[in-house]
mmCIF file of C-alpha atoms (C1' of nucleotides) in Angstrom:
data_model
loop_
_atom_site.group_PDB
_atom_site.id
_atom_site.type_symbol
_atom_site.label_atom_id
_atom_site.label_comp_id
_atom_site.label_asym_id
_atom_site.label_seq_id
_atom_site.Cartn_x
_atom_site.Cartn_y
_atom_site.Cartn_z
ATOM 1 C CA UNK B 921 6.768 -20.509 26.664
ATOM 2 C CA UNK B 922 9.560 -19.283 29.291
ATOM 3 C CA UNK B 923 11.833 -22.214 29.534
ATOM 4 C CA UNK B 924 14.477 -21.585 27.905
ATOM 5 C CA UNK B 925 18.324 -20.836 28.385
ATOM 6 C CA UNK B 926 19.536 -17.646 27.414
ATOM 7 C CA UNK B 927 22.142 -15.285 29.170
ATOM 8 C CA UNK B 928 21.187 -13.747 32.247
ATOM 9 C CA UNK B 929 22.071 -10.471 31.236
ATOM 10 C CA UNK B 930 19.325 -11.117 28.746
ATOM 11 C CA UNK B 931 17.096 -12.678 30.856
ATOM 12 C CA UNK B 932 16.911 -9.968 32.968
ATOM 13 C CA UNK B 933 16.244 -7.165 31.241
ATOM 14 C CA UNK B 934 13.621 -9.409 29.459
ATOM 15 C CA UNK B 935 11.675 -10.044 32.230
ATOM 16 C CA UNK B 936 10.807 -6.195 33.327
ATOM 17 C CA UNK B 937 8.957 -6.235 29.280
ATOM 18 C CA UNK B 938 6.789 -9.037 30.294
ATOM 19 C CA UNK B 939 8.815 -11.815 28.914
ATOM 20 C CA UNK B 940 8.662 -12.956 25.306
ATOM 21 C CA UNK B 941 5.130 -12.374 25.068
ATOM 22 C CA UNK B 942 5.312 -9.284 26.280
ATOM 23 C CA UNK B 943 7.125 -8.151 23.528
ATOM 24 C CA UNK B 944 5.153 -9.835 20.985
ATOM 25 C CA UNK B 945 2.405 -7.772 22.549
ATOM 26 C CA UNK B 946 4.566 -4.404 21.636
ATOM 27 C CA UNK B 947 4.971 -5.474 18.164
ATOM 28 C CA UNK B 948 3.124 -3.687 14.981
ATOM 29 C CA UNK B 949 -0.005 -5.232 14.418
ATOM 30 C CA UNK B 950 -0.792 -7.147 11.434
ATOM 31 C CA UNK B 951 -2.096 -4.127 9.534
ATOM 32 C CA UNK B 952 0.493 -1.977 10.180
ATOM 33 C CA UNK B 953 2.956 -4.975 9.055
ATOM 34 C CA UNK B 954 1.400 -5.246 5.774
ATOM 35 C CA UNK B 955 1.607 -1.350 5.605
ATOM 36 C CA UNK B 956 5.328 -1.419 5.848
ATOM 37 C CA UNK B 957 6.138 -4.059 4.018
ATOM 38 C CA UNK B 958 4.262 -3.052 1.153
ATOM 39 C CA UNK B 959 5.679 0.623 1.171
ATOM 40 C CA UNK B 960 9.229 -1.094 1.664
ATOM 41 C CA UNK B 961 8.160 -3.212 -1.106
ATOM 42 C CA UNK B 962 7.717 0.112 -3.580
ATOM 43 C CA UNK B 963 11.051 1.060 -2.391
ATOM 44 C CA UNK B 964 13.117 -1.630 -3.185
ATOM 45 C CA UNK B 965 13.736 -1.081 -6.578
ATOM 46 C CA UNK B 966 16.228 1.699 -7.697
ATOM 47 C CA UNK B 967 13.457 2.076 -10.911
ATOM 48 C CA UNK B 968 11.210 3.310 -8.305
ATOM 49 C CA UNK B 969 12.928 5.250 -5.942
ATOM 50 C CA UNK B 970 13.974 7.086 -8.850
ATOM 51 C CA UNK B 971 10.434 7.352 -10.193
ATOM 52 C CA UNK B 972 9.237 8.475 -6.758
ATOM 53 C CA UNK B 973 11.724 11.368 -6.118
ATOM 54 C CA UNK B 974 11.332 12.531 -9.646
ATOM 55 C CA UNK B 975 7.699 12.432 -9.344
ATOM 56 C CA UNK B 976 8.094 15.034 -5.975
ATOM 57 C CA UNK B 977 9.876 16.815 -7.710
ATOM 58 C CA UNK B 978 7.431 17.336 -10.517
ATOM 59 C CA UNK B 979 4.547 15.112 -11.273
ATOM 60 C CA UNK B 980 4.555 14.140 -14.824
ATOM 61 C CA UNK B 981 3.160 11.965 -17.799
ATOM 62 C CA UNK B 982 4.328 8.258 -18.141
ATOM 63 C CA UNK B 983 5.906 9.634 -21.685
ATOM 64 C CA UNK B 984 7.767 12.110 -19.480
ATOM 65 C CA UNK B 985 8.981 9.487 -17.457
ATOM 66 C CA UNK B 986 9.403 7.124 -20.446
ATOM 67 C CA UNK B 987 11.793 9.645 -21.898
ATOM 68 C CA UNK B 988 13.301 10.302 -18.608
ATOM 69 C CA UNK B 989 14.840 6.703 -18.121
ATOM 70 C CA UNK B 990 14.708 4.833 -21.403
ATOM 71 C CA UNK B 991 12.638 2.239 -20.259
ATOM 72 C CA UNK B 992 9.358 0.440 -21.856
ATOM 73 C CA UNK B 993 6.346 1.671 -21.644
ATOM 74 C CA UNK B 994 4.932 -1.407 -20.324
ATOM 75 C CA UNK B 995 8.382 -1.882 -17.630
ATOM 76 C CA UNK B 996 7.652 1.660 -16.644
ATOM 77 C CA UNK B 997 3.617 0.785 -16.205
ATOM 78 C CA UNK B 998 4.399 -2.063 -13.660
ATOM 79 C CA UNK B 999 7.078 -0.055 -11.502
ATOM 80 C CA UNK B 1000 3.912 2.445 -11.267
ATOM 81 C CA UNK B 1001 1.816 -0.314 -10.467
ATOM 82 C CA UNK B 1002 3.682 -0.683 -7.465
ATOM 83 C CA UNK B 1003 4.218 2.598 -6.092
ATOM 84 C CA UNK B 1004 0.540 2.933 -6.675
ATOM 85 C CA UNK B 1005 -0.604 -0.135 -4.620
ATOM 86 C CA UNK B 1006 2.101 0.905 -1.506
ATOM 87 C CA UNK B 1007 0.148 4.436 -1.393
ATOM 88 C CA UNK B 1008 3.163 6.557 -2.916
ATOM 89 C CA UNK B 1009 1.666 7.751 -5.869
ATOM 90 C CA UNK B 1010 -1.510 8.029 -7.751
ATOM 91 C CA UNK B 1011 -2.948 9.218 -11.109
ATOM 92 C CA UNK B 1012 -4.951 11.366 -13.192
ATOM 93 C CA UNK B 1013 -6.334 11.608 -16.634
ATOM 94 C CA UNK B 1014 -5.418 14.781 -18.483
ATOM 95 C CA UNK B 1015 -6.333 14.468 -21.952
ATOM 96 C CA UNK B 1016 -4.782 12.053 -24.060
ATOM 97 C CA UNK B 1017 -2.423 11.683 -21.047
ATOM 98 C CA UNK B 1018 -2.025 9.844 -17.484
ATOM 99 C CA UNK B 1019 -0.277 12.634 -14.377
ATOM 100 C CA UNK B 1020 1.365 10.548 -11.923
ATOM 101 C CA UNK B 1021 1.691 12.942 -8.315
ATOM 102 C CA UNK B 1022 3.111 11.701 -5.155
ATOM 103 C CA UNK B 1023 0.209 11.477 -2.318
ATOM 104 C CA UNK B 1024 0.897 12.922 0.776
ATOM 105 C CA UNK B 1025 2.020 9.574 1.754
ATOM 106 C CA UNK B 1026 4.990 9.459 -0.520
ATOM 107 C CA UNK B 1027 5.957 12.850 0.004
ATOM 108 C CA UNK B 1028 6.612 12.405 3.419
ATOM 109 C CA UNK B 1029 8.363 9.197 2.660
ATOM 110 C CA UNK B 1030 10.609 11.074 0.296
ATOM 111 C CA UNK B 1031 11.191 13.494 3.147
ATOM 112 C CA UNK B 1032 12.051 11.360 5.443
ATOM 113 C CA UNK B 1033 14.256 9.497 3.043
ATOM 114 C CA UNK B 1034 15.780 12.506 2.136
ATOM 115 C CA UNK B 1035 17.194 13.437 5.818
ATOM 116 C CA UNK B 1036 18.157 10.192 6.536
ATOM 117 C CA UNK X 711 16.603 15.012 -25.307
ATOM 118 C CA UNK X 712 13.406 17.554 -25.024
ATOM 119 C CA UNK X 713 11.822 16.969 -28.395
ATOM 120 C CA UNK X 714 8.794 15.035 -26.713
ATOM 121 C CA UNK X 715 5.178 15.877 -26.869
ATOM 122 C CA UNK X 716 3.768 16.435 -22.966
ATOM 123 C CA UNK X 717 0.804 18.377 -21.890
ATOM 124 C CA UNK X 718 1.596 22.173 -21.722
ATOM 125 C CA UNK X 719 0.931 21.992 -17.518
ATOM 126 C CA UNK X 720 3.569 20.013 -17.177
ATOM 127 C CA UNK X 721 5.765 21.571 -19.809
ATOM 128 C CA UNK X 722 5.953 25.321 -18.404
ATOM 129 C CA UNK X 723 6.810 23.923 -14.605
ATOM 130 C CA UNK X 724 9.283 21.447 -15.669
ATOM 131 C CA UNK X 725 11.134 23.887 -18.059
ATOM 132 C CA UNK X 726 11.472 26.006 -14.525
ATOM 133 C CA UNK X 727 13.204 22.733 -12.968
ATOM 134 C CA UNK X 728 15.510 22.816 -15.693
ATOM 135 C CA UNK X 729 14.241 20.069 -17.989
ATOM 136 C CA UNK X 730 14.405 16.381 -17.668
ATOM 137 C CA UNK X 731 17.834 17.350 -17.045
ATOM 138 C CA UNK X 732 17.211 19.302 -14.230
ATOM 139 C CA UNK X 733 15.203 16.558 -12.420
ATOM 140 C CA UNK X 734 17.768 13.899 -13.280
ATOM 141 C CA UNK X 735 20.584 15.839 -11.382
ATOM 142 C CA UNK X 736 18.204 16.134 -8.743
ATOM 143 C CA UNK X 737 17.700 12.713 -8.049
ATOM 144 C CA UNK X 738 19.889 10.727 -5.294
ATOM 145 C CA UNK X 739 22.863 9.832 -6.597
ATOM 146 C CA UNK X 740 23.757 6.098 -7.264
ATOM 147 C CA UNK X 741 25.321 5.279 -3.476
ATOM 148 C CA UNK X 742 22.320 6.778 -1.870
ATOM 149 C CA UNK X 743 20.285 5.052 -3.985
ATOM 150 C CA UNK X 744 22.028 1.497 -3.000
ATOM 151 C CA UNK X 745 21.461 2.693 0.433
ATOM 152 C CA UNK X 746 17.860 3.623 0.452
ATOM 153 C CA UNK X 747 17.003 0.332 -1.576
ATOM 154 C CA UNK X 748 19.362 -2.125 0.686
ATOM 155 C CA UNK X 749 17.249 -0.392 3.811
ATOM 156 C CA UNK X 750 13.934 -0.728 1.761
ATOM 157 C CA UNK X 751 14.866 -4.457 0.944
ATOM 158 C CA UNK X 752 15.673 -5.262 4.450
ATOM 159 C CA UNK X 753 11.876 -4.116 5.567
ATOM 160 C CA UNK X 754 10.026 -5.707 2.722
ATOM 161 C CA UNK X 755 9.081 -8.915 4.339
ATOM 162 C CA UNK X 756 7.573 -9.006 7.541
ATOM 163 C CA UNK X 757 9.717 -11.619 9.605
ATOM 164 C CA UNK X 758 12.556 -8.963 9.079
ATOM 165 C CA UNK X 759 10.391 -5.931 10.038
ATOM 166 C CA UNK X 760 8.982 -7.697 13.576
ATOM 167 C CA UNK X 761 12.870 -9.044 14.124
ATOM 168 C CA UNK X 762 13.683 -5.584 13.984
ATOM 169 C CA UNK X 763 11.275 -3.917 16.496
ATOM 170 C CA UNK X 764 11.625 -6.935 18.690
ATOM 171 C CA UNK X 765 14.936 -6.513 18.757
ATOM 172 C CA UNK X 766 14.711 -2.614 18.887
ATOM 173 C CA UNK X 767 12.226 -3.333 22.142
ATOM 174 C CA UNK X 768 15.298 -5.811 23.843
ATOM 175 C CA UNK X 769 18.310 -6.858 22.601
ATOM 176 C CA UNK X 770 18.305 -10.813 21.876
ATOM 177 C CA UNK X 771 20.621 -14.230 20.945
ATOM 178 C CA UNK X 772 19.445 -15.911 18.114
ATOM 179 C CA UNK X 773 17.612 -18.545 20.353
ATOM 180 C CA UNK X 774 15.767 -16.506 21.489
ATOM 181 C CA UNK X 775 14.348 -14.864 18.565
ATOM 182 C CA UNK X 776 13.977 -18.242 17.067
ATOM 183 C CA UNK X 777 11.850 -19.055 20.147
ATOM 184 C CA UNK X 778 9.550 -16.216 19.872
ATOM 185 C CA UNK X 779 8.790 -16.899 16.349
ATOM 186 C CA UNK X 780 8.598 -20.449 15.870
ATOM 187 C CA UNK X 781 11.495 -20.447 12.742
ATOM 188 C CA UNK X 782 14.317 -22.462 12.270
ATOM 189 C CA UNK X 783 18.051 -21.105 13.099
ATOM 190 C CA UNK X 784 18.468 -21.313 9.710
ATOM 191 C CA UNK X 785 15.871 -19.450 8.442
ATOM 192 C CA UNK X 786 15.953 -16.848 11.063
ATOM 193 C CA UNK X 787 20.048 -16.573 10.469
ATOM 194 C CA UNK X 788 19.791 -15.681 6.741
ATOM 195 C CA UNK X 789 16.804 -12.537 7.660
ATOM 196 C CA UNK X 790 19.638 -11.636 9.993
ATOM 197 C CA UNK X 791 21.769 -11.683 7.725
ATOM 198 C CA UNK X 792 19.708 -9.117 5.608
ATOM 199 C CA UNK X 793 19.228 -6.712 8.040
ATOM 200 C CA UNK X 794 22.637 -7.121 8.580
ATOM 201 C CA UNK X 795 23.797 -5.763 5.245
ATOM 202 C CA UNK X 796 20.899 -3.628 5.040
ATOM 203 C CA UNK X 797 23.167 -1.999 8.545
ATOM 204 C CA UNK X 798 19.858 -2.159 10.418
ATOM 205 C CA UNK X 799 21.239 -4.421 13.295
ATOM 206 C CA UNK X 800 24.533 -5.961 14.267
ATOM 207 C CA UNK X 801 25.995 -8.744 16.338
ATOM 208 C CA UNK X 802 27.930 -8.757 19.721
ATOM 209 C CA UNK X 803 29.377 -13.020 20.881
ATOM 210 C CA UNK X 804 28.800 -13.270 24.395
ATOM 211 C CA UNK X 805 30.032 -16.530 25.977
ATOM 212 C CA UNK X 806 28.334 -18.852 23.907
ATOM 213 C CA UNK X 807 25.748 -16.743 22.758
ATOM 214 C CA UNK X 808 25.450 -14.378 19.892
ATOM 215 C CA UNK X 809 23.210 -11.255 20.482
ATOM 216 C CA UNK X 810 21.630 -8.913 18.355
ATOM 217 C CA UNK X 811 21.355 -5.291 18.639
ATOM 218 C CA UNK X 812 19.610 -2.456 16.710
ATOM 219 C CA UNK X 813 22.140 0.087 15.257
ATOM 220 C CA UNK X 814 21.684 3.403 15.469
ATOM 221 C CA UNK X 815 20.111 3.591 11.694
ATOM 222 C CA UNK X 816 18.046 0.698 13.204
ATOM 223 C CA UNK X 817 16.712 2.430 15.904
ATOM 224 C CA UNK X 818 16.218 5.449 13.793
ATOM 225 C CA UNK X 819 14.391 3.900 11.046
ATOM 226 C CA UNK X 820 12.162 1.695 13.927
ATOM 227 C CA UNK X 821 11.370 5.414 15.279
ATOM 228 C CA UNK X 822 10.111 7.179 12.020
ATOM 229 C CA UNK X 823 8.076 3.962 11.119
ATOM 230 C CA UNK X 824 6.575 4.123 14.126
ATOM 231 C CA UNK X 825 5.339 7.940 13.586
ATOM 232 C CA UNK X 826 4.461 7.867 10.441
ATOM 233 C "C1'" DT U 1467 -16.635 6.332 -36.934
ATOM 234 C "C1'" DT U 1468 -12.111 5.751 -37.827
ATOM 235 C "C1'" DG U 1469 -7.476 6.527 -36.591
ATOM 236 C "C1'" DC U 1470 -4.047 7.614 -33.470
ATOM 237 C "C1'" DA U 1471 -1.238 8.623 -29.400
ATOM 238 C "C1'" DG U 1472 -0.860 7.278 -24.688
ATOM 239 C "C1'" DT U 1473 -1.156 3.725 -21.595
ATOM 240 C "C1'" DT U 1474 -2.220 -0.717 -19.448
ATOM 241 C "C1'" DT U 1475 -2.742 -5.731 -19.517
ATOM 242 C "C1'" DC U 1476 -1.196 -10.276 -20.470
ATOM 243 C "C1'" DA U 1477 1.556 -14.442 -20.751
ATOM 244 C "C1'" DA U 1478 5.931 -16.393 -21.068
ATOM 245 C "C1'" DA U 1479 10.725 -16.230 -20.065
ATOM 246 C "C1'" DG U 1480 14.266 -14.867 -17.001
ATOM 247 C "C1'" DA U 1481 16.194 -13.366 -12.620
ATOM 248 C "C1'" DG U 1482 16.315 -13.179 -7.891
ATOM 249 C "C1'" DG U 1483 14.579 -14.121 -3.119
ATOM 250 C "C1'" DT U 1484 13.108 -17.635 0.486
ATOM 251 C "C1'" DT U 1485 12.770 -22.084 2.697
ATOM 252 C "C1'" DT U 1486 14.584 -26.487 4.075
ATOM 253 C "C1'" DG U 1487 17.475 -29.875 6.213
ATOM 254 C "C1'" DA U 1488 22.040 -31.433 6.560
ATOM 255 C "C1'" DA U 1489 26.727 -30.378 7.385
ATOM 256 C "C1'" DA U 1490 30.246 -27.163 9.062
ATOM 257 C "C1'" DT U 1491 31.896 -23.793 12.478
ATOM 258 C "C1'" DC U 1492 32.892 -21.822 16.908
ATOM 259 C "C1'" DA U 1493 33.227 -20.943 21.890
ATOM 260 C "C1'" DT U 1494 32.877 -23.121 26.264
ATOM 261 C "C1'" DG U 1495 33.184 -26.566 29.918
ATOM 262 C "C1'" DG U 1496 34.867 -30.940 31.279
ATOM 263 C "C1'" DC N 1096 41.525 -32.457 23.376
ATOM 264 C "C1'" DC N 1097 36.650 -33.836 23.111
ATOM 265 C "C1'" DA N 1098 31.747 -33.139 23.528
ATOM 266 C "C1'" DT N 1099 28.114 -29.938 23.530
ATOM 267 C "C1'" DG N 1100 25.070 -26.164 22.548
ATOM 268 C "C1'" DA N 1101 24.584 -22.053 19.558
ATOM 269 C "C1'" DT N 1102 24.774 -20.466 15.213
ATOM 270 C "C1'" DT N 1103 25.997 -20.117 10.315
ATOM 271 C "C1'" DT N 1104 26.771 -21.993 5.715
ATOM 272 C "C1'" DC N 1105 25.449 -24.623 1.796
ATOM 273 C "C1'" DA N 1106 22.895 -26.438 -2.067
ATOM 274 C "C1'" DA N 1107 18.581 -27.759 -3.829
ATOM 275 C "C1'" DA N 1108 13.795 -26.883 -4.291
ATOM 276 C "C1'" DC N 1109 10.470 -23.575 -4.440
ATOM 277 C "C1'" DC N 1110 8.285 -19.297 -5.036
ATOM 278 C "C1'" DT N 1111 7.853 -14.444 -6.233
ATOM 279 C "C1'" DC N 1112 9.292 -10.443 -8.787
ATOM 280 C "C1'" DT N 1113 10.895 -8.336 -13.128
ATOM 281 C "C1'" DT N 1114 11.377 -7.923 -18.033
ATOM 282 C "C1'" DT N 1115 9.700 -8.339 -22.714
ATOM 283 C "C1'" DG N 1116 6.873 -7.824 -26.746
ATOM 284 C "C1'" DA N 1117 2.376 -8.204 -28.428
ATOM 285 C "C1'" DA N 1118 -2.334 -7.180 -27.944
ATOM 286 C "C1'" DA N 1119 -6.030 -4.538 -25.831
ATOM 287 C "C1'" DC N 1120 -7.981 -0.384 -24.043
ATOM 288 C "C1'" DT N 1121 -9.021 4.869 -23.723
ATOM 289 C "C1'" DG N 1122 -9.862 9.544 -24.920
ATOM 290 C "C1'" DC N 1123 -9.512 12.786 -28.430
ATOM 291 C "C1'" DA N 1124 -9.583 14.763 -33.005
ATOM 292 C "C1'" DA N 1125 -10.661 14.423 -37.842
#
DNA sequence: TTGCAGTTTCAAAGAGGTTTGAAATCATGG
DNA sequence: CCATGATTTCAAACCTCTTTGAAACTGCAA
């Protein structure tokens, strides 16, 4: 899998990781891929960045957050869909009424977002 | 804008945020937002995300990348090109190679995935 | 038990992202 | 200047995500 041309400054430095493989070895695992990607996933909508900072800021009702943006009840429903299956948010009944909170998981997201 | 019906738990601790108002000014502001959702798009498919620690791991040409993950230039060109805009990695010529590098957001971002 | 407000689900249409192979570009060595 | 290897660009096909409105579901109160 070695033979092939690329720079020596390249190769070089390449070969005290163990080569290609080697770094293929240092790579996430496939878990941890489909963690990220599905947490960048629930971020790459402005909808639901939005939703998620508003959310850690104060969890509310999907009404509250129907009013908040002007959007449908059912658009708003699938952005929460999302942010719910990347582990940023999750609900509970009160009442008539559905609480979205952040979990921890999307707090710290926020956080980190936030210093960035 | 506050004439909505929403539980009274929520009510009393938003009215202390200042409203839907409140939380609105709160929220990143539209450039930030670009930002955090060109970032969020450049991680949201996995090719992108293991080009990115690869490349955070060792610096690489194009050939090299393609080599390790079995793509075609073209295909692996246009991810670059994502976390390119995304300002995740950038591109140095050397002779008659072209090599990738993490930025510094790259490396950062490669860092608090990795602890999180 | 009926009605209603809050919310989700569904299917179809629309928009946007990804893959593919062929052609264009660009730097280097002859 | 020409040929070559490395890489990008392009357009078409394909696939996935987002929006929309209508219908279904849920918990509560009358």
């Amino acid at each position: 899998m070695e033979k092939i041309e690329i720079p020596d400054s390249i190769r070089c430095e390449l070969e005290e990781k163990g080569g290609i493989d080697g770094i293929i070895e240092s790579l996430p695992d496939n878990q941890k891929l489909k963690d990220i990607v599905s947490i960048a996933r629930a971020l790459s909508d402005p909808v639901r960045v939005r939703v998620l900072f508003a959310l850690s800021v104060q969890p509310m009702c999907v009404c509250l957050l129907v009013a908040m943006t002007g959007y449908a009840y059912s658009k708003m429903s699938y952005h929460l869909s999302i942010l719910k299956e990347g582990g940023l948010i999750y609900s509970r009944q009160e009442g008539n009424y559905l609480i979205y909170y952040p979990t921890d998981q999307g707090r710290e997201i926020v956080e980190r977002i936030e210093t960035l």
